[in-house]
Amino acid sequence: MKTIDELLADGVDGKRVFVRADLNVPLADGTITDDGRIRAVLPTVKALADAGAKVIVASHLGRPKGAPDPAFSLAPAASRLGELLGSAVSFATDTVGESARDAVAGLIGGQVAVIENLRFNAGETSKDDAERGAFAEQLAELADVYVGDGFGAVHRKHASVYDLPARLPHYAGHLIATEVGVLKKLTEDVQRPYVVALGGAKVSDKLAVIDELLGKADRLLIGGGMAYTFLKAKGYEVGISLLQEDQVPAVTEYLERAEKLGVELVLPVDVVVARQFPDLKAKAPTQHTVVDADKIPEDQEGLDIGPKTRELYAAKLADAATVFWNGPMGVFEHPDYAEGTKAVAQALVDGHGFSVVGGGDSAAAVRTLGFDENAFGHISTGGGASLEYLEGKTLPGLAALED
């Protein structure tokens, strides 16, 4: 895989460089609530612009259905990119139409343009190779060189991720090179003890990675909504907590296999429960209690790990040489149920090992809860991509960058 360093060494002055970024930022009423993904691509965009390239930045945002939708416009992301760069960024109101062509034609060396949400064109996400290829051909006409730097999308076989690199000289940007280097530390030369903390809502999203990690990790700590399927598999009452009943047999098998392999699979010993899910916008105080994990009332819902579990998980993380954390321990968006996620984050900060925060909600939680990002070994921009890499899958966007 050739990197941007090789491209810059060859020279890009005056060249049109297409940067496939991941600007899929969370928005609230049109306002960006977390600009982490925009800041992550800055080193690549700035390096190219400083070297005299005409930089075309492209990305998806959300899940529009193959047609323009103002709710998913990249205009706020383009504006924020300009603020972070400290220079004007032009914005095209389409992907491959007149506005995009004019925006690119108007660039001079060192300038940056952002084109509209790639998913406004059905060809971007089409499962039909010909339709995807046709869109990639149109995108290729805008540029001379391709730089892949949208790590959060490399597990998608989409036109701008998979098909476009085949049509242009292609290189990995700084972010993708960094992300792959970090993930190799979790798969090829792991320093032990290796501890994995998994949370989030659905156990089904994590089954494949649990299956893979049972043979590699020394400890697995389970939290978040997915924990209640594990507790159910232990025979516990979980009340109205999030539960994937159909996954109980698979989880039971994992519990048995972990014991046979000598892998510590650690579950909550107490949980914070309430009778109803909190209002995340109001964030008003709620009625909640702490109960043992095997004593959840049948009319209540588990929303966070309890204080004993926080202490337990912190202790299990304390001696780790390598940590991978993906998924919050509870409903961290509400202050009453954020303490479990805070405790795991703080344990990583206090530890002496190499810590990787695996993108998605975990990365958002770190920033939302006020932690210094530099206190962690690495904060990934791609939760799904990170998990699939750890599962051992071939990621289309990475394969496309290989020569």
Coordinates of C-alpha atoms in Angstrom, one line a residue:
M1 CA 0.0 0.0 0.0
K2 CA 1.5 3.3 -1.1
T3 CA 1.1 6.2 1.3
I4 CA 0.6 9.9 0.9
D5 CA 4.3 10.4 1.9
E6 CA 5.3 8.8 -1.4
L7 CA 2.8 10.9 -3.3
L8 CA 4.1 14.1 -1.7
A9 CA 7.7 13.0 -2.5
D10 CA 6.8 12.7 -6.1
G11 CA 5.1 16.1 -6.1
V12 CA 1.5 17.2 -6.3
D13 CA 1.8 20.9 -7.3
G14 CA -1.2 21.7 -9.5
K15 CA -2.6 18.2 -9.5
R16 CA -6.2 17.5 -8.7
V17 CA -6.2 15.2 -5.7
F18 CA -9.5 13.4 -4.7
V19 CA -9.5 12.8 -0.9
R20 CA -12.1 10.3 0.2
A21 CA -12.6 11.4 3.8
D22 CA -15.1 10.5 6.5
L23 CA -17.0 13.6 7.4
N24 CA -19.9 11.7 8.7
V25 CA -20.3 13.9 11.8
P26 CA -23.3 14.0 14.2
L27 CA -25.6 16.9 13.6
A28 CA -28.3 18.5 15.8
D29 CA -30.5 20.9 14.0
G30 CA -27.8 21.5 11.4
T31 CA -25.1 22.0 14.0
I32 CA -22.1 19.7 14.3
T33 CA -22.0 18.2 17.8
D34 CA -18.6 16.4 17.4
D35 CA -16.1 17.4 14.8
G36 CA -13.6 14.6 15.6
R37 CA -13.8 13.0 12.1
I38 CA -13.2 16.4 10.4
R39 CA -10.1 17.0 12.6
A40 CA -8.9 13.5 11.8
V41 CA -8.5 14.2 8.1
L42 CA -6.9 17.6 8.6
P43 CA -3.3 16.3 8.4
T44 CA -3.9 14.8 5.0
V45 CA -5.8 17.8 3.5
K46 CA -3.4 20.3 4.9
A47 CA -0.3 18.4 3.7
L48 CA -1.7 18.2 0.1
A49 CA -2.8 21.9 0.1
D50 CA 0.5 23.0 1.4
A51 CA 2.2 21.1 -1.3
G52 CA 0.2 22.9 -4.0
A53 CA -2.4 20.3 -4.8
K54 CA -6.0 21.2 -5.8
V55 CA -7.8 19.2 -3.1
I56 CA -11.3 17.7 -3.7
V57 CA -12.7 16.3 -0.5
A58 CA -15.6 13.9 -0.7
S59 CA -17.6 12.0 1.9
H60 CA -20.9 10.5 2.9
L61 CA -23.1 11.7 5.8
G62 CA -25.9 9.7 7.2
R63 CA -28.1 7.4 5.2
P64 CA -29.9 9.3 2.5
K65 CA -31.7 7.1 0.0
G66 CA -29.7 7.8 -3.1
A67 CA -31.2 11.3 -3.7
P68 CA -30.5 14.8 -2.3
D69 CA -31.8 15.4 1.2
P70 CA -31.1 18.7 2.9
A71 CA -31.0 17.0 6.3
F72 CA -27.8 15.2 5.2
S73 CA -26.0 18.0 3.4
L74 CA -22.2 18.2 3.9
A75 CA -22.4 22.0 3.9
P76 CA -21.9 22.3 7.7
A77 CA -18.9 19.9 7.5
A78 CA -17.4 21.9 4.6
S79 CA -17.8 25.1 6.7
R80 CA -16.1 23.5 9.7
L81 CA -13.3 22.2 7.6
G82 CA -12.6 25.7 6.4
E83 CA -12.5 27.0 10.0
L84 CA -10.1 24.3 11.0
L85 CA -7.8 24.9 8.0
G86 CA -8.0 28.7 8.5
S87 CA -8.8 29.2 4.8
A88 CA -11.8 29.3 2.5
V89 CA -13.2 26.0 1.4
S90 CA -15.6 26.1 -1.6
F91 CA -18.6 23.8 -1.6
A92 CA -20.3 22.1 -4.5
T93 CA -24.0 21.5 -4.2
D94 CA -23.9 18.3 -6.2
T95 CA -21.5 15.3 -6.5
V96 CA -20.6 15.0 -10.2
G97 CA -22.8 17.7 -11.8
E98 CA -22.2 21.3 -12.9
S99 CA -21.6 22.6 -9.4
A100 CA -18.9 20.0 -8.7
R101 CA -17.2 20.5 -12.1
D102 CA -17.2 24.3 -11.6
A103 CA -15.9 24.0 -8.1
V104 CA -13.0 21.8 -9.2
A105 CA -12.3 23.9 -12.3
G106 CA -12.1 27.0 -10.1
L107 CA -9.4 25.6 -7.8
I108 CA -5.9 26.8 -7.9
G109 CA -2.9 25.0 -6.2
G110 CA -3.3 25.0 -2.5
Q111 CA -7.1 25.4 -2.4
V112 CA -9.7 23.0 -1.2
A113 CA -13.3 22.1 -2.3
V114 CA -15.8 19.8 -0.8
I115 CA -18.4 18.1 -3.0
E116 CA -21.9 17.3 -1.7
N117 CA -22.8 14.0 0.1
L118 CA -21.8 11.1 -2.1
R119 CA -24.8 9.1 -1.0
F120 CA -27.1 11.6 -2.8
N121 CA -26.2 9.6 -5.9
A122 CA -27.6 6.0 -5.9
G123 CA -24.5 4.7 -7.6
E124 CA -22.4 5.3 -4.5
T125 CA -24.0 2.5 -2.5
S126 CA -25.4 0.4 -5.3
K127 CA -24.9 -3.4 -5.1
D128 CA -24.8 -3.4 -8.9
D129 CA -21.2 -3.3 -10.1
A130 CA -22.0 -1.5 -13.3
E131 CA -24.0 1.2 -11.6
R132 CA -21.3 1.7 -9.0
G133 CA -18.6 1.7 -11.7
A134 CA -20.5 4.3 -13.7
F135 CA -20.6 6.7 -10.8
A136 CA -16.9 6.0 -10.1
E137 CA -16.1 6.9 -13.7
Q138 CA -17.8 10.3 -13.2
L139 CA -15.9 11.0 -10.0
A140 CA -12.6 10.0 -11.7
E141 CA -13.1 12.8 -14.2
L142 CA -12.8 15.3 -11.4
A143 CA -9.3 14.2 -10.4
D144 CA -5.8 13.1 -11.3
V145 CA -5.0 11.2 -8.1
Y146 CA -6.9 9.4 -5.4
V147 CA -6.1 9.5 -1.7
G148 CA -8.1 7.2 0.6
D149 CA -8.4 8.6 4.1
G150 CA -12.0 7.8 5.2
F151 CA -11.2 4.9 7.5
G152 CA -14.8 4.9 8.9
A153 CA -16.0 3.7 5.4
V154 CA -13.3 1.2 4.3
H155 CA -15.5 -1.7 5.3
R156 CA -18.0 -0.6 2.7
K157 CA -17.9 -1.7 -1.0
H158 CA -19.0 1.7 -2.2
A159 CA -18.1 3.5 -5.4
S160 CA -15.8 6.2 -3.9
V161 CA -14.2 3.6 -1.5
Y162 CA -13.7 0.6 -3.7
D163 CA -14.3 1.3 -7.4
L164 CA -12.7 4.8 -7.7
P165 CA -9.2 3.8 -6.6
A166 CA -9.0 1.3 -9.5
R167 CA -9.4 4.2 -11.9
L168 CA -6.8 6.6 -10.6
P169 CA -3.3 6.4 -9.1
H170 CA -4.1 5.7 -5.4
Y171 CA -2.5 6.2 -2.0
A172 CA -3.4 5.8 1.6
G173 CA -3.8 9.1 3.6
H174 CA -2.2 9.8 7.0
L175 CA -5.3 8.7 8.9
I176 CA -5.7 5.3 7.2
A177 CA -2.0 4.6 7.5
T178 CA -2.2 5.4 11.2
E179 CA -5.4 3.3 11.8
V180 CA -3.9 0.3 10.0
G181 CA -0.7 0.6 12.0
V182 CA -2.6 0.7 15.3
L183 CA -4.8 -2.3 14.4
K184 CA -1.8 -4.4 13.6
K185 CA -0.7 -3.8 17.2
L186 CA -4.0 -5.5 18.2
T187 CA -3.6 -8.4 15.9
E188 CA 0.0 -9.2 14.9
D189 CA 2.3 -8.2 17.8
V190 CA 0.1 -7.9 20.9
Q191 CA 1.6 -7.0 24.2
R192 CA 0.0 -8.8 27.1
P193 CA -2.1 -8.8 29.2
Y194 CA -4.5 -7.9 26.3
V195 CA -7.9 -6.7 27.6
V196 CA -10.9 -6.0 25.5
A197 CA -13.9 -4.0 26.8
L198 CA -17.1 -4.3 24.7
G199 CA -20.3 -2.4 25.2
G200 CA -23.0 -0.9 23.1
A201 CA -26.6 -1.8 22.5
K202 CA -26.7 -5.1 20.5
V203 CA -24.7 -8.2 21.2
S204 CA -25.4 -9.3 17.6
D205 CA -23.1 -6.5 16.4
K206 CA -20.3 -7.9 18.4
L207 CA -20.7 -11.7 18.0
A208 CA -18.1 -12.1 15.2
V209 CA -15.5 -10.0 17.0
I210 CA -16.1 -11.9 20.3
D211 CA -15.7 -15.2 18.4
E212 CA -12.3 -14.0 17.1
L213 CA -11.1 -12.4 20.3
L214 CA -11.8 -15.5 22.4
G215 CA -8.7 -17.0 21.0
K216 CA -6.6 -13.8 21.3
A217 CA -7.5 -11.7 24.3
D218 CA -6.7 -12.5 27.9
R219 CA -9.8 -10.8 29.3
L220 CA -13.2 -9.6 27.8
L221 CA -15.2 -7.1 29.9
I222 CA -18.9 -6.9 28.8
G223 CA -21.1 -3.8 29.4
G224 CA -23.8 -1.7 27.8
G225 CA -27.1 -3.0 26.5
M226 CA -25.4 -6.2 25.2
A227 CA -24.6 -7.3 28.7
Y228 CA -28.2 -8.2 29.5
T229 CA -28.2 -11.0 26.9
F230 CA -25.1 -12.4 28.7
L231 CA -26.8 -12.1 32.0
K232 CA -29.9 -13.8 30.6
A233 CA -27.7 -16.6 29.4
K234 CA -26.5 -17.0 33.0
G235 CA -30.1 -17.6 33.9
Y236 CA -30.7 -14.1 35.5
E237 CA -33.9 -12.1 35.3
V238 CA -33.1 -8.9 33.2
G239 CA -36.5 -7.2 33.5
I240 CA -37.3 -4.9 30.6
S241 CA -33.6 -4.4 29.8
L242 CA -32.4 -4.6 26.2
L243 CA -32.4 -8.3 25.3
Q244 CA -31.7 -10.2 22.1
E245 CA -33.3 -13.5 23.1
D246 CA -32.3 -15.2 19.8
Q247 CA -28.6 -14.6 20.7
V248 CA -28.8 -16.4 24.0
P249 CA -27.6 -19.8 22.6
A250 CA -24.6 -18.2 20.9
V251 CA -23.7 -16.2 24.1
T252 CA -24.0 -19.4 26.2
E253 CA -21.6 -21.1 23.9
Y254 CA -19.1 -18.2 24.2
L255 CA -19.3 -18.3 28.0
E256 CA -18.5 -22.1 27.9
R257 CA -15.7 -21.6 25.4
A258 CA -14.1 -18.8 27.4
E259 CA -14.0 -21.0 30.4
K260 CA -12.4 -23.8 28.5
L261 CA -9.8 -21.5 26.9
G262 CA -9.0 -19.8 30.2
V263 CA -10.1 -16.4 28.9
E264 CA -11.7 -14.2 31.6
L265 CA -15.1 -13.2 30.4
V266 CA -16.2 -10.6 33.0
L267 CA -19.9 -9.6 33.4
P268 CA -21.4 -6.9 35.5
V269 CA -22.0 -7.7 39.1
D270 CA -24.4 -4.8 39.7
V271 CA -26.3 -2.5 37.5
V272 CA -28.1 0.9 37.6
V273 CA -31.8 0.4 36.8
A274 CA -34.9 2.5 36.2
R275 CA -38.5 2.0 35.2
Q276 CA -38.2 3.9 32.0
F277 CA -35.6 5.1 29.5
P278 CA -34.4 8.6 30.2
D279 CA -35.1 11.7 28.1
L280 CA -31.7 12.3 26.5
K281 CA -32.6 15.9 25.5
A282 CA -33.8 17.1 28.8
K283 CA -31.1 15.3 30.8
A284 CA -33.3 15.9 33.9
P285 CA -32.6 13.8 37.1
T286 CA -34.3 10.4 37.0
Q287 CA -35.5 7.9 39.6
H288 CA -33.0 5.1 39.5
T289 CA -31.4 2.5 41.9
V290 CA -28.5 0.1 42.0
V291 CA -29.2 -3.6 42.2
D292 CA -27.1 -6.8 42.0
A293 CA -26.9 -8.1 38.4
D294 CA -28.9 -11.2 39.3
K295 CA -31.7 -9.2 41.0
I296 CA -33.0 -6.8 38.3
P297 CA -36.7 -6.2 39.0
E298 CA -38.9 -7.5 36.2
D299 CA -40.5 -4.1 35.6
Q300 CA -37.1 -2.2 35.4
E301 CA -34.4 -1.7 32.8
G302 CA -30.6 -1.8 33.2
L303 CA -29.1 1.4 31.9
D304 CA -25.5 1.4 33.3
I305 CA -23.0 -0.8 35.1
G306 CA -23.1 -0.2 38.9
P307 CA -20.3 1.0 41.2
K308 CA -19.0 -2.5 42.2
T309 CA -18.7 -3.3 38.5
R310 CA -16.9 0.0 37.8
E311 CA -14.3 -0.9 40.4
L312 CA -14.0 -4.5 39.1
Y313 CA -13.5 -3.3 35.5
A314 CA -11.0 -0.7 36.5
A315 CA -9.0 -3.4 38.4
K316 CA -9.2 -5.7 35.4
L317 CA -7.8 -2.9 33.2
A318 CA -5.1 -1.7 35.5
D319 CA -2.4 -4.1 34.5
A320 CA -3.2 -4.3 30.8
A321 CA -0.4 -3.8 28.4
T322 CA -2.9 -3.5 25.5
V323 CA -6.5 -2.4 25.7
F324 CA -9.2 -2.2 23.0
W325 CA -12.5 -0.6 24.0
N326 CA -15.5 -0.4 21.7
G327 CA -18.9 0.6 23.0
P328 CA -20.2 2.6 26.0
M329 CA -21.0 0.8 29.3
G330 CA -24.4 2.5 29.6
V331 CA -26.5 5.4 28.3
F332 CA -23.6 7.8 28.6
E333 CA -25.6 10.6 26.9
H334 CA -27.6 11.1 30.2
P335 CA -25.6 12.1 33.3
D336 CA -27.4 9.6 35.6
Y337 CA -26.1 6.7 33.5
A338 CA -22.7 7.9 32.3
E339 CA -20.6 6.8 35.3
G340 CA -19.8 3.3 33.9
T341 CA -18.5 4.7 30.7
K342 CA -16.5 7.4 32.6
A343 CA -15.0 4.7 34.8
V344 CA -13.7 2.6 31.8
A345 CA -12.3 5.8 30.1
Q346 CA -10.6 6.9 33.4
A347 CA -9.1 3.4 33.8
L348 CA -7.6 3.6 30.3
V349 CA -6.2 7.1 31.1
D350 CA -4.7 5.9 34.4
G351 CA -3.3 2.7 32.9
H352 CA 0.2 2.3 31.5
G353 CA -0.6 0.1 28.5
F354 CA -1.4 1.0 24.9
S355 CA -5.1 1.9 24.7
V356 CA -7.3 2.0 21.6
V357 CA -10.7 3.5 21.7
G358 CA -12.6 1.9 18.9
G359 CA -14.5 4.6 17.2
G360 CA -18.3 5.3 17.1
D361 CA -20.0 5.9 20.3
S362 CA -16.9 5.2 22.4
A363 CA -15.0 8.0 20.7
A364 CA -18.0 10.3 21.0
A365 CA -18.2 9.4 24.7
V366 CA -14.6 10.3 25.4
R367 CA -15.1 13.8 23.9
T368 CA -18.6 14.3 25.4
L369 CA -17.4 13.4 28.9
G370 CA -14.5 15.8 28.7
F371 CA -11.5 13.5 28.5
D372 CA -8.3 14.7 26.9
E373 CA -8.0 12.7 23.6
N374 CA -4.2 12.7 23.9
A375 CA -4.5 10.7 27.1
F376 CA -5.3 7.6 25.0
G377 CA -3.0 5.7 22.8
H378 CA -5.3 6.1 19.8
I379 CA -8.9 7.0 19.2
S380 CA -10.2 5.4 16.0
T381 CA -12.5 7.1 13.6
G382 CA -14.2 3.9 12.5
G383 CA -16.1 1.6 14.9
G384 CA -17.5 -0.8 12.3
A385 CA -14.3 -0.8 10.3
S386 CA -12.2 -1.5 13.4
L387 CA -14.4 -4.4 14.5
E388 CA -14.3 -6.0 11.0
Y389 CA -10.6 -5.7 10.9
L390 CA -10.3 -7.4 14.2
E391 CA -12.7 -10.1 13.0
G392 CA -10.1 -10.9 10.3
K393 CA -12.3 -9.7 7.4
T394 CA -10.9 -8.2 4.2
L395 CA -12.0 -4.6 4.1
P396 CA -12.9 -3.5 0.5
G397 CA -11.5 0.1 1.0
L398 CA -8.1 -1.2 2.2
A399 CA -7.9 -3.9 -0.5
A400 CA -8.5 -1.2 -3.1
L401 CA -5.5 0.7 -1.9
E402 CA -3.2 -2.2 -2.3
D403 CA -1.1 -2.4 -5.5

